[in-house]
CSV table of C-alpha atoms in Angstrom, one decimal:
chain,number,residue,atom,x,y,z
A,16,UNK,CA,16.1,1.0,-50.7
A,17,UNK,CA,13.0,1.5,-48.8
A,18,UNK,CA,13.6,2.8,-45.2
A,19,UNK,CA,11.2,1.1,-42.6
A,20,UNK,CA,9.7,3.8,-40.1
A,21,UNK,CA,8.6,2.3,-36.8
A,22,UNK,CA,5.9,4.0,-34.7
A,23,UNK,CA,7.1,5.8,-31.7
A,24,UNK,CA,6.0,4.4,-28.3
A,25,UNK,CA,3.9,6.6,-26.1
A,26,UNK,CA,5.6,8.2,-23.3
A,27,UNK,CA,2.4,8.4,-21.3
A,28,UNK,CA,-1.1,7.0,-21.6
A,29,UNK,CA,-3.9,8.6,-20.0
A,30,UNK,CA,-6.8,6.3,-18.9
A,31,UNK,CA,-9.9,7.9,-17.3
A,32,UNK,CA,-10.8,6.2,-13.9
A,33,UNK,CA,-8.0,3.9,-14.1
A,34,UNK,CA,-8.5,0.4,-12.3
A,35,UNK,CA,-5.3,-1.1,-10.9
A,36,UNK,CA,-4.4,-4.6,-9.9
A,37,UNK,CA,-1.9,-4.6,-6.8
A,38,UNK,CA,0.1,-7.5,-5.3
A,39,UNK,CA,2.0,-6.9,-2.1
A,40,UNK,CA,4.3,-9.5,-0.2
A,41,UNK,CA,5.0,-10.0,3.3
A,42,UNK,CA,8.6,-9.6,4.2
A,43,UNK,CA,10.6,-12.5,3.3
A,44,UNK,CA,7.3,-14.2,2.4
A,45,UNK,CA,6.4,-15.0,5.8
A,46,UNK,CA,3.1,-16.6,6.5
A,47,UNK,CA,1.7,-13.7,8.9
A,48,UNK,CA,-1.6,-13.1,7.0
A,49,UNK,CA,-3.4,-16.5,7.8
A,50,UNK,CA,-4.6,-14.7,11.0
A,51,UNK,CA,-7.9,-13.2,11.5
A,52,UNK,CA,-6.4,-10.4,13.3
A,53,UNK,CA,-3.9,-9.5,10.5
A,54,UNK,CA,-6.6,-9.7,7.8
A,55,UNK,CA,-8.9,-7.5,10.2
A,56,UNK,CA,-6.1,-5.0,10.1
A,57,UNK,CA,-6.0,-4.9,6.3
A,58,UNK,CA,-9.6,-4.7,5.9
A,59,UNK,CA,-9.9,-1.8,8.4
A,60,UNK,CA,-7.4,0.2,6.5
A,61,UNK,CA,-9.1,-0.5,3.1
A,62,UNK,CA,-12.1,0.9,4.5
A,63,UNK,CA,-10.5,4.1,5.5
A,64,UNK,CA,-8.6,4.3,2.0
A,65,UNK,CA,-11.3,6.3,0.7
A,66,UNK,CA,-11.3,9.0,3.2
A,67,UNK,CA,-7.7,9.1,3.9
A,68,UNK,CA,-6.1,8.8,0.4
A,69,UNK,CA,-8.7,9.0,-2.1
A,70,UNK,CA,-8.9,5.5,-3.1
A,71,UNK,CA,-11.5,3.0,-3.7
A,72,UNK,CA,-11.0,-0.5,-2.9
A,73,UNK,CA,-12.4,-3.4,-4.8
A,74,UNK,CA,-12.1,-7.0,-4.7
A,75,UNK,CA,-9.2,-8.7,-2.5
A,76,UNK,CA,-7.8,-12.0,-1.7
A,77,UNK,CA,-5.3,-12.2,1.4
A,78,UNK,CA,-3.0,-15.3,1.3
A,79,UNK,CA,-0.8,-16.3,3.9
A,80,UNK,CA,2.2,-14.5,2.5
A,81,UNK,CA,0.8,-12.2,-0.1
A,82,UNK,CA,-2.2,-9.9,-0.8
A,83,UNK,CA,-3.9,-9.2,-4.2
A,84,UNK,CA,-6.4,-6.4,-4.5
A,85,UNK,CA,-8.2,-4.1,-7.0
A,86,UNK,CA,-8.3,-0.4,-6.5
A,87,UNK,CA,-9.1,2.9,-8.4
A,88,UNK,CA,-8.8,6.5,-7.6
A,89,UNK,CA,-12.2,8.0,-6.4
A,90,UNK,CA,-13.6,10.3,-9.3
A,91,UNK,CA,-14.8,12.7,-6.6
A,92,UNK,CA,-11.6,13.4,-4.8
A,93,UNK,CA,-8.0,14.6,-5.0
A,94,UNK,CA,-6.6,11.2,-4.6
A,95,UNK,CA,-2.8,10.7,-3.7
A,96,UNK,CA,-0.6,8.9,-6.4
A,97,UNK,CA,-0.9,5.1,-6.2
A,98,UNK,CA,2.7,5.1,-4.9
A,99,UNK,CA,2.0,7.3,-2.2
A,100,UNK,CA,-1.3,5.6,-1.4
A,101,UNK,CA,0.6,2.3,-1.2
A,102,UNK,CA,3.3,3.7,1.0
A,103,UNK,CA,0.9,5.1,3.5
A,104,UNK,CA,-1.3,1.8,3.5
A,105,UNK,CA,1.7,-0.3,4.1
A,106,UNK,CA,2.8,1.8,7.0
A,107,UNK,CA,-0.3,1.8,8.8
A,108,UNK,CA,-1.1,-1.8,8.0
A,109,UNK,CA,2.3,-2.6,9.4
A,110,UNK,CA,1.8,-1.0,12.6
A,111,UNK,CA,-1.3,-2.6,13.1
A,112,UNK,CA,-0.3,-6.1,12.1
A,113,UNK,CA,2.8,-5.9,14.4
A,114,UNK,CA,0.6,-4.8,17.2
A,115,UNK,CA,-2.0,-7.4,16.6
A,116,UNK,CA,0.4,-10.2,16.4
A,117,UNK,CA,3.1,-9.1,18.7
A,118,UNK,CA,5.9,-9.2,15.8
A,119,UNK,CA,8.7,-6.6,15.5
A,120,UNK,CA,10.2,-7.6,12.0
A,121,UNK,CA,9.1,-5.7,9.0
A,122,UNK,CA,5.7,-6.7,7.8
A,123,UNK,CA,5.9,-6.1,3.9
A,124,UNK,CA,8.5,-6.4,1.4
A,125,UNK,CA,9.6,-3.0,0.1
A,126,UNK,CA,8.1,-3.1,-3.3
A,127,UNK,CA,4.7,-3.9,-4.8
A,128,UNK,CA,3.4,-4.8,-8.1
A,129,UNK,CA,1.0,-2.9,-9.8
A,130,UNK,CA,-0.9,-3.5,-13.1
A,131,UNK,CA,-3.1,-1.0,-14.9
A,132,UNK,CA,-6.2,-2.8,-16.4
A,133,UNK,CA,-7.3,-2.0,-19.6
A,134,UNK,CA,-10.6,-3.7,-20.3
A,135,UNK,CA,-13.4,-5.8,-18.6
A,136,UNK,CA,-11.6,-8.9,-20.1
A,137,UNK,CA,-8.4,-7.9,-18.1
A,138,UNK,CA,-10.5,-7.4,-15.2
A,139,UNK,CA,-11.8,-10.9,-15.4
A,140,UNK,CA,-8.8,-12.6,-16.2
A,141,UNK,CA,-7.0,-11.1,-13.1
A,142,UNK,CA,-9.9,-11.9,-10.9
A,143,UNK,CA,-10.2,-15.5,-12.0
A,144,UNK,CA,-6.2,-16.0,-11.2
A,145,UNK,CA,-6.6,-14.2,-7.9
A,146,UNK,CA,-9.8,-16.0,-6.6
A,147,UNK,CA,-8.5,-19.3,-7.5
A,148,UNK,CA,-5.2,-18.6,-5.6
A,149,UNK,CA,-6.3,-20.4,-2.4
A,150,UNK,CA,-7.6,-23.5,-4.5
A,151,UNK,CA,-4.0,-23.8,-6.2
A,152,UNK,CA,-2.5,-23.6,-2.9
A,153,UNK,CA,-4.5,-26.5,-1.6
A,154,UNK,CA,-6.4,-24.3,1.2
A,155,UNK,CA,-10.0,-25.0,0.0
A,156,UNK,CA,-11.6,-27.0,-2.7
A,157,UNK,CA,-13.5,-24.0,-4.3
A,158,UNK,CA,-12.7,-20.3,-4.2
A,159,UNK,CA,-15.9,-19.2,-2.6
A,160,UNK,CA,-14.8,-21.1,0.6
A,161,UNK,CA,-11.7,-19.1,1.2
A,162,UNK,CA,-12.5,-17.0,4.4
A,163,UNK,CA,-9.9,-14.0,3.7
A,164,UNK,CA,-11.7,-12.5,0.4
A,165,UNK,CA,-14.2,-10.1,-0.4
A,166,UNK,CA,-14.6,-6.4,-1.5
A,167,UNK,CA,-14.7,-3.1,0.3
A,168,UNK,CA,-16.0,-0.3,-2.0
A,169,UNK,CA,-16.9,-1.9,-5.2
A,170,UNK,CA,-17.6,-5.4,-6.6
A,171,UNK,CA,-16.6,-4.9,-10.1
A,172,UNK,CA,-14.8,-2.5,-12.5
A,173,UNK,CA,-18.1,-0.8,-13.2
A,174,UNK,CA,-19.1,-0.5,-9.6
A,175,UNK,CA,-17.9,3.2,-9.0
């Protein structure tokens, strides 16, 4: 009887200059990010991410109850881990959004979703999904009309 051998799964994969797709939801999916003041807080913190945490922020879409964005460790810095970066970003944006909107409840759900992108195809697929979110929700007819989207440090996975 021939024994079938299975390949072992890799315990760790190293990707040079990894690009992540991140989704973060508001606490209890409350619609708090449909306010320009809240979006301004998020954008200001993303602009500070490189200096404070060593992370570059790419394209983003802010929906009323969640946020999608692409990010990458800066090749020229000693970046914090993604988990530490997100912990700090959520802490600072929580303070800013609470102050701007006068709310006292938690701003973010405890967790966040991250996905390591492995190719340009994966980026294109994720970006297509993200940019069309406001259209699927019925907020705008075409994605480019949604006011709460853009990019901070780079516009594509090859832009850094």
